[in-house]
Short mmCIF file of C-alpha atoms and ligand atoms in Angstrom, two decimals:
data_model
loop_
_atom_site.label_atom_id
_atom_site.label_comp_id
_atom_site.label_asym_id
_atom_site.label_seq_id
_atom_site.Cartn_x
_atom_site.Cartn_y
_atom_site.Cartn_z
CA UNK A 276 11.79 -19.44 -6.84
CA UNK A 277 11.13 -16.32 -8.92
CA UNK A 278 14.08 -13.97 -9.41
CA UNK A 279 13.41 -10.40 -10.61
CA UNK A 280 15.12 -7.02 -10.52
CA UNK A 281 13.20 -6.38 -7.27
CA UNK A 282 14.41 -9.53 -5.48
CA UNK A 283 17.94 -8.73 -6.65
CA UNK A 284 17.90 -5.01 -5.78
CA UNK A 285 16.47 -5.50 -2.27
CA UNK A 286 17.83 -8.92 -1.34
CA UNK A 287 14.37 -10.36 -0.66
CA UNK A 288 13.34 -13.96 -1.32
CA UNK A 289 10.13 -13.06 -3.18
CA UNK A 290 9.00 -10.14 -5.37
CA UNK A 291 6.13 -9.38 -2.95
CA UNK A 292 5.86 -5.99 -1.23
CA UNK A 293 3.53 -4.77 1.52
CA UNK A 294 3.27 -1.00 1.08
CA UNK A 295 2.79 1.47 3.93
CA UNK A 296 -0.67 1.36 5.51
CA UNK A 297 -2.04 3.94 7.93
CA UNK A 298 -3.49 2.19 10.96
CA UNK A 299 -2.09 -1.20 9.86
CA UNK A 300 1.63 -1.05 9.04
CA UNK A 301 3.00 -1.46 12.59
CA UNK A 302 6.24 -3.20 13.56
CA UNK A 303 4.87 -6.72 14.32
CA UNK A 304 3.18 -6.96 10.90
CA UNK A 305 6.23 -5.58 9.08
CA UNK A 306 8.44 -8.09 10.93
CA UNK A 307 6.08 -10.96 10.03
CA UNK A 308 6.12 -9.92 6.36
CA UNK A 309 9.94 -9.72 6.39
CA UNK A 310 10.25 -13.14 8.03
CA UNK A 311 7.92 -14.51 5.35
CA UNK A 312 10.39 -13.39 2.66
CA UNK A 313 8.50 -10.31 1.44
CA UNK A 314 9.30 -6.60 1.76
CA UNK A 315 7.17 -4.70 4.30
CA UNK A 316 7.12 -0.99 5.10
CA UNK A 317 6.60 0.76 8.44
CA UNK A 318 4.31 3.76 7.92
CA UNK A 319 6.27 6.72 9.32
CA UNK A 320 3.42 9.15 9.92
CA UNK A 321 1.72 6.75 12.33
CA UNK A 322 4.52 7.57 14.75
CA UNK A 323 4.17 11.04 16.27
CA UNK A 324 7.94 11.61 16.50
CA UNK A 325 11.16 10.47 14.86
CA UNK A 326 12.08 8.80 18.17
CA UNK A 327 8.89 6.72 18.06
CA UNK A 328 9.71 5.71 14.48
CA UNK A 329 13.24 4.74 15.57
CA UNK A 330 11.75 2.58 18.33
CA UNK A 331 9.52 0.83 15.75
CA UNK A 332 12.54 0.22 13.49
CA UNK A 333 14.37 -1.34 16.48
CA UNK A 334 11.30 -3.46 17.24
CA UNK A 335 11.34 -4.96 13.73
CA UNK A 336 15.12 -5.53 13.92
CA UNK A 337 14.73 -7.35 17.21
CA UNK A 338 12.52 -9.86 15.36
CA UNK A 339 14.42 -10.32 12.11
CA UNK A 340 17.54 -9.37 10.19
CA UNK A 341 15.70 -9.61 6.86
CA UNK A 342 15.14 -6.44 4.77
CA UNK A 343 12.27 -4.02 5.42
CA UNK A 344 11.74 -0.33 4.81
CA UNK A 345 9.93 2.85 5.84
CA UNK A 346 7.03 4.51 3.99
CA UNK A 347 6.92 8.31 3.80
CA UNK A 348 3.48 9.41 2.65
CA UNK A 349 3.89 13.05 1.69
CA UNK A 350 0.44 14.61 1.90
CA UNK A 351 -0.89 17.97 3.06
CA UNK A 352 -2.04 17.66 6.67
CA UNK A 353 -3.69 19.91 9.24
CA UNK A 354 -1.20 18.76 11.84
CA UNK A 355 2.35 19.36 10.62
CA UNK A 356 4.15 16.05 9.97
CA UNK A 357 7.88 15.99 10.88
CA UNK A 358 9.14 14.65 7.52
CA UNK A 359 12.68 16.00 7.95
CA UNK A 360 12.93 14.36 11.35
CA UNK A 361 11.67 11.07 9.94
CA UNK A 362 14.29 11.32 7.20
CA UNK A 363 16.98 11.85 9.84
CA UNK A 364 15.74 8.75 11.72
CA UNK A 365 15.76 6.71 8.48
CA UNK A 366 19.32 7.74 7.66
CA UNK A 367 20.67 7.40 11.20
CA UNK A 368 19.15 3.96 11.81
CA UNK A 369 20.63 2.69 8.55
CA UNK A 370 17.34 1.96 6.77
CA UNK A 371 18.22 1.32 3.11
CA UNK A 372 14.77 1.15 1.48
CA UNK A 373 12.12 3.89 1.48
CA UNK A 374 8.69 3.88 -0.15
CA UNK A 375 7.42 7.38 -0.90
CA UNK A 376 3.84 8.23 -1.86
CA UNK A 377 1.63 11.29 -2.26
CA UNK A 378 3.72 14.23 -3.43
CA UNK A 379 7.01 13.51 -5.16
CA UNK A 380 10.02 13.03 -2.87
CA UNK A 381 12.15 15.86 -4.34
CA UNK A 382 13.06 17.37 -0.94
CA UNK A 383 14.32 14.04 0.38
CA UNK A 384 16.20 12.66 -2.60
CA UNK A 385 19.63 14.29 -2.00
CA UNK A 386 19.88 12.83 1.53
CA UNK A 387 18.59 9.45 0.44
CA UNK A 388 21.02 9.29 -2.49
CA UNK A 389 23.96 10.45 -0.35
CA UNK A 390 23.24 7.62 2.08
CA UNK A 391 22.74 4.81 -0.44
CA UNK A 392 19.00 4.54 0.24
CA UNK A 393 16.89 3.05 -2.56
CA UNK A 394 13.59 4.83 -3.17
CA UNK A 395 10.40 3.19 -4.42
CA UNK A 396 7.96 5.93 -5.42
CA UNK A 397 4.30 4.95 -5.51
CA UNK A 398 2.15 6.88 -7.95
CA UNK A 399 -1.00 6.59 -10.02
CA UNK A 400 -0.13 7.78 -13.53
CA UNK A 401 2.46 7.35 -16.28
CA UNK A 402 3.28 11.08 -16.25
CA UNK A 403 4.01 11.12 -12.51
CA UNK A 404 6.13 7.97 -12.90
CA UNK A 405 8.23 9.64 -15.59
CA UNK A 406 8.72 12.77 -13.42
CA UNK A 407 9.72 10.67 -10.39
CA UNK A 408 12.31 8.74 -12.41
CA UNK A 409 13.78 12.09 -13.55
CA UNK A 410 14.18 12.95 -9.85
CA UNK A 411 16.25 9.79 -9.41
CA UNK A 412 13.87 7.29 -7.77
CA UNK A 413 15.02 3.69 -8.18
CA UNK A 414 11.68 1.91 -8.60
CA UNK A 415 8.12 2.90 -9.54
CA UNK A 416 5.21 1.26 -7.72
CA UNK A 417 2.21 1.94 -9.93
CA UNK A 418 -1.19 1.97 -8.26
CA UNK A 419 -4.12 1.05 -10.52
CA UNK A 420 -7.72 2.16 -10.13
CA UNK A 421 -8.46 -1.04 -8.17
CA UNK A 422 -6.24 -0.06 -5.25
CA UNK A 423 -7.13 0.72 -1.67
CA UNK A 424 -6.63 4.33 -0.67
CA UNK A 425 -5.77 6.95 -3.27
CA UNK A 426 -6.17 5.74 -6.89
CA UNK A 427 -5.71 9.24 -8.36
CA UNK A 428 -8.18 10.90 -10.70
CA UNK A 429 -7.59 9.12 -14.02
CA UNK A 430 -9.45 5.85 -13.35
CA UNK A 431 -7.08 3.65 -15.35
CA UNK A 432 -7.13 -0.02 -14.38
CA UNK A 433 -3.83 -1.75 -13.78
CA UNK A 434 -4.12 -3.96 -16.85
CA UNK A 435 -3.47 -0.86 -19.00
CA UNK A 436 -1.62 1.36 -16.51
CA UNK A 437 1.05 -1.22 -15.68
CA UNK A 438 2.34 -1.97 -19.21
CA UNK A 439 1.99 1.72 -20.12
CA UNK A 440 4.22 2.60 -17.17
CA UNK A 441 6.70 -0.21 -17.88
CA UNK A 442 7.00 1.12 -21.45
CA UNK A 443 7.60 4.69 -20.25
CA UNK A 444 10.31 4.22 -17.61
CA UNK A 445 13.63 2.40 -17.54
CA UNK A 446 13.57 1.44 -13.83
CA UNK A 447 11.86 -1.65 -12.35
CA UNK A 448 8.11 -1.32 -11.85
CA UNK A 449 5.98 -2.83 -9.07
CA UNK A 450 2.32 -3.61 -9.80
CA UNK A 451 0.05 -2.23 -7.09
CA UNK A 452 -3.72 -2.42 -6.64
CA UNK A 453 -5.86 -5.52 -6.97
CA UNK A 454 -2.95 -7.92 -6.41
CA UNK A 455 -3.95 -10.76 -4.10
CA UNK A 456 -2.59 -14.13 -5.17
CA UNK A 457 -0.23 -16.07 -7.43
CA UNK A 458 -2.38 -15.35 -10.48
CA UNK A 459 -1.96 -11.62 -9.86
CA UNK A 460 1.79 -12.04 -9.54
CA UNK A 461 2.19 -13.93 -12.82
CA UNK A 462 -0.15 -11.53 -14.65
CA UNK A 463 1.86 -8.57 -13.30
CA UNK A 464 5.17 -10.11 -14.39
CA UNK A 465 3.68 -10.76 -17.84
CA UNK A 466 2.60 -7.12 -18.07
CA UNK A 467 6.12 -5.86 -17.38
CA UNK A 468 6.36 -5.65 -13.57
CA UNK A 469 9.25 -6.96 -11.47
CA UNK A 470 7.14 -7.27 -8.33
CA UNK A 471 3.72 -6.81 -6.75
CA UNK A 472 2.55 -4.56 -3.94
CA UNK A 473 -0.31 -5.67 -1.71
CA UNK A 474 -2.15 -3.81 1.02
CA UNK A 475 -5.60 -5.34 1.33
CA UNK A 476 -4.25 -8.94 1.24
CA UNK A 477 -1.97 -8.33 4.24
CA UNK A 478 -4.80 -6.74 6.27
CA UNK A 479 -6.54 -10.12 6.39
CA UNK A 480 -3.67 -11.92 8.11
CA UNK A 481 -3.21 -13.29 11.62
CA UNK A 482 -0.46 -10.79 12.41
CA UNK A 483 -2.36 -7.61 11.38
CA UNK A 484 -3.31 -5.82 14.61
CA UNK A 485 -6.94 -5.24 13.61
CA UNK A 486 -10.26 -6.16 15.17
CA UNK A 487 -11.39 -9.63 14.07
CA UNK A 488 -14.61 -8.09 12.65
CA UNK A 489 -12.49 -6.18 10.11
CA UNK A 490 -10.72 -9.31 8.89
CA UNK A 491 -14.00 -11.24 8.76
CA UNK A 492 -15.62 -8.39 6.80
CA UNK A 493 -12.80 -8.44 4.22
CA UNK A 494 -13.43 -12.17 3.70
CA UNK A 495 -17.20 -11.61 3.48
CA UNK A 496 -17.06 -8.58 1.15
CA UNK A 497 -16.98 -8.94 -2.62
CA UNK A 498 -15.10 -6.84 -5.18
CA UNK A 499 -18.21 -4.62 -5.35
CA UNK A 500 -18.02 -3.54 -1.72
CA UNK A 501 -15.86 -0.45 -2.09
CA UNK A 502 -16.84 3.16 -2.78
CA UNK A 503 -15.01 6.21 -4.04
CA UNK A 504 -15.21 9.28 -1.80
CA UNK A 505 -13.86 12.83 -2.23
CA UNK A 506 -13.91 12.67 -6.03
CA UNK A 507 -15.41 16.16 -6.17
CA UNK A 508 -12.51 17.40 -4.03
CA UNK A 509 -10.00 15.82 -6.46
CA UNK A 510 -8.67 13.71 -3.62
CA UNK A 511 -10.38 10.43 -4.47
CA UNK A 512 -10.23 7.65 -1.88
CA UNK A 513 -11.26 4.05 -2.29
CA UNK A 514 -12.82 2.88 0.97
CA UNK A 515 -15.10 0.10 2.19
CA UNK A 516 -18.78 0.42 1.40
CA UNK A 517 -20.61 1.00 4.70
CA UNK A 518 -23.18 3.35 6.24
CA UNK A 519 -20.66 6.19 6.61
CA UNK A 520 -19.10 5.99 3.11
CA UNK A 521 -22.57 5.77 1.55
CA UNK A 522 -23.58 8.89 3.47
CA UNK A 523 -20.44 10.71 2.24
CA UNK A 524 -21.11 9.61 -1.35
CA UNK A 525 -24.70 10.86 -1.03
CA UNK A 526 -23.59 14.28 0.28
CA UNK A 527 -20.94 14.54 -2.44
CA UNK A 528 -23.45 14.05 -5.22
CA UNK A 529 -23.83 17.80 -4.77
CA UNK A 530 -20.62 19.21 -6.31
CA UNK A 531 -20.85 22.44 -4.30
CA UNK A 532 -20.19 20.55 -1.05
CA UNK A 533 -16.73 21.09 0.44
CA UNK A 534 -14.52 19.11 2.79
CA UNK A 535 -16.25 20.92 5.69
CA UNK A 536 -19.52 19.16 4.81
CA UNK A 537 -17.96 15.72 5.29
CA UNK A 538 -14.95 16.32 7.54
CA UNK A 539 -16.34 14.54 10.62
CA UNK A 540 -17.56 11.60 8.54
CA UNK A 541 -14.29 11.01 6.64
CA UNK A 542 -12.03 11.42 9.69
CA UNK A 543 -9.26 8.83 9.49
CA UNK A 544 -8.83 8.89 13.27
CA UNK A 545 -12.49 8.01 13.77
CA UNK A 546 -12.24 5.12 11.30
CA UNK A 547 -9.12 3.75 12.96
CA UNK A 548 -10.56 3.96 16.46
CA UNK A 549 -14.12 2.78 15.80
CA UNK A 550 -13.61 0.35 12.94
CA UNK A 551 -10.03 -0.94 12.78
CA UNK A 552 -9.61 -1.24 16.55
CA UNK A 553 -13.21 -1.15 17.79
CA UNK A 554 -14.75 -3.54 15.26
CA UNK A 555 -17.85 -1.35 14.65
CA UNK A 556 -18.01 -1.82 10.88
CA UNK A 557 -20.29 1.19 10.39
CA UNK A 558 -18.38 3.35 12.89
CA UNK A 559 -16.36 5.35 10.35
CA UNK A 560 -14.50 5.30 7.05
CA UNK A 561 -11.97 2.52 6.51
CA UNK A 562 -9.68 1.90 3.57
CA UNK A 563 -9.82 -1.29 1.49
CA UNK A 564 -9.30 -2.28 -2.14
CA UNK A 565 -11.29 -4.21 -4.72
CA UNK A 566 -8.98 -7.18 -4.17
CA UNK A 567 -11.01 -8.02 -1.06
CA UNK A 568 -13.21 -9.94 -3.52
CA UNK A 569 -10.30 -12.37 -3.97
CA UNK A 570 -9.65 -12.90 -0.26
CA UNK A 571 -11.33 -15.87 1.40
CA UNK A 572 -9.36 -16.54 4.57
CA UNK A 573 -7.16 -15.09 7.32
CA UNK A 574 -3.83 -16.94 7.17
CA UNK A 575 -0.43 -16.03 8.64
CA UNK A 576 1.84 -13.79 6.53
CA UNK A 577 4.14 -16.78 6.00
CA UNK A 578 1.24 -18.80 4.57
CA UNK A 579 0.12 -15.89 2.33
CA UNK A 580 3.58 -15.54 0.84
CA UNK A 581 4.18 -19.30 0.51
CA UNK A 582 0.82 -19.80 -1.17
CA UNK A 583 1.29 -16.90 -3.62
CA UNK A 584 4.68 -18.24 -4.65
CA UNK A 585 3.59 -21.84 -5.08
CA UNK A 586 0.46 -20.82 -7.02
CA UNK A 587 2.60 -18.56 -9.24
CA UNK A 588 5.17 -21.26 -9.90
CA UNK A 589 2.40 -23.79 -10.60
CA UNK A 590 0.88 -21.45 -13.19
CA UNK A 591 4.20 -21.13 -15.02
CA UNK A 592 5.09 -24.84 -14.86
CA UNK A 593 1.68 -26.39 -15.44
CA UNK A 594 -0.80 -23.98 -17.01
CA UNK A 595 1.40 -21.74 -19.18
CA UNK A 596 3.92 -24.40 -20.08
CA UNK A 597 1.27 -26.74 -21.49
CA UNK A 598 -0.34 -23.87 -23.39
CA UNK A 599 2.97 -22.95 -25.03
CA UNK A 600 3.61 -26.55 -26.13
C1 FMN B 208 -5.82 0.43 5.37
C2 FMN B 208 -4.90 0.97 4.33
C3 FMN B 208 -4.16 2.10 4.59
C4 FMN B 208 -3.26 2.61 3.64
N1 FMN B 208 -2.50 3.71 3.96
C5 FMN B 208 -1.52 4.10 3.10
C6 FMN B 208 -0.61 5.14 3.46
O1 FMN B 208 -0.68 5.71 4.54
N2 FMN B 208 0.36 5.48 2.58
C7 FMN B 208 0.49 4.85 1.37
O2 FMN B 208 1.42 5.16 0.62
N3 FMN B 208 -0.37 3.89 0.98
C8 FMN B 208 -1.36 3.49 1.83
N4 FMN B 208 -2.20 2.46 1.46
C9 FMN B 208 -2.05 1.85 0.13
C10 FMN B 208 -1.17 0.59 0.15
O3 FMN B 208 0.15 0.84 0.51
C11 FMN B 208 -1.16 -0.08 -1.24
O4 FMN B 208 -0.64 0.83 -2.19
C12 FMN B 208 -2.55 -0.51 -1.68
O5 FMN B 208 -3.20 -1.13 -0.61
C13 FMN B 208 -2.46 -1.46 -2.87
O6 FMN B 208 -3.74 -1.86 -3.24
P1 FMN B 208 -4.43 -3.22 -2.70
O7 FMN B 208 -5.02 -2.87 -1.40
O8 FMN B 208 -5.42 -3.52 -3.75
O9 FMN B 208 -3.37 -4.27 -2.56
C14 FMN B 208 -3.13 1.96 2.39
C15 FMN B 208 -3.90 0.82 2.12
C16 FMN B 208 -4.76 0.31 3.07
C17 FMN B 208 -5.55 -0.93 2.75
#
């Protein structure tokens, strides 16, 4: 058993987190992660209304009484996202853990604080971590350059970004990006983290509601099979390397190109429908991290968590202990 400030603060059995994931973080997966002893997050903006989010929260609670939370990804969007309504649903349903990402959660903090809700803010730089702590967030989840989704614009790998963040803030830090197994967990703890956040690893599980082709592709892909898109728009995304992302990267070699030149190609809805649900691996953009190179099977969430913990404990007891002697 590994006890950290994260296991203590959230009452979870392990310091493993599954962050919010668009197109992936639905109730059955979050419930499976919670039952496995890790901390999963429902992704609020996948639900069109606060009522739909409330129904998803009830769905998880029907499966387990273990802790879980809700992710609020605060990004500009063409279709207005009902953040205030989501916040009301979070408060009224008694959710006590929120993961925020994208913009800082300044507008939501007073309500969260007044209702005893702990906030994990996910960000990609030391300076944003320091600002978020000043706003009162309880935990920083720091996303390194390896991560799936939005790694920011600084390109700092987690091996430097994590200890730099841990040095700069006085709240617990979660290591995010590139974490996939017990080795990652022990390395993260050694670098100053109190937990690890994994997205890619939990996509390749039995309970993730994704087409089997997606899970098989994650196993088949190596750490080299991701691409960065939208760098020229200062909205960098790490996605899977496929025909569509290569086409976007080719178009964006010309720095005068705008979002209009790639909008249809980078559509998240298209990726979710064609790839994540349809299994056409060149049917659109889909998000994945470099840690896919460390993933070789499609176990249950319970097996993922059990295996990470026993590998981590084995490293401490056998490998590190003999080295220290
Ligand atoms: C398919 C997918 C969708 C994601 N969508 C979101 C999202 O909507 N909001 C968010 O905060 N993070 C999102 N993420 C990022 C994850 O929460 C997590 O920070 C990231 O996956 C960590 O890196 P890893 O994949 O190397 O473990 C997504 C990740 C994946 C793989």
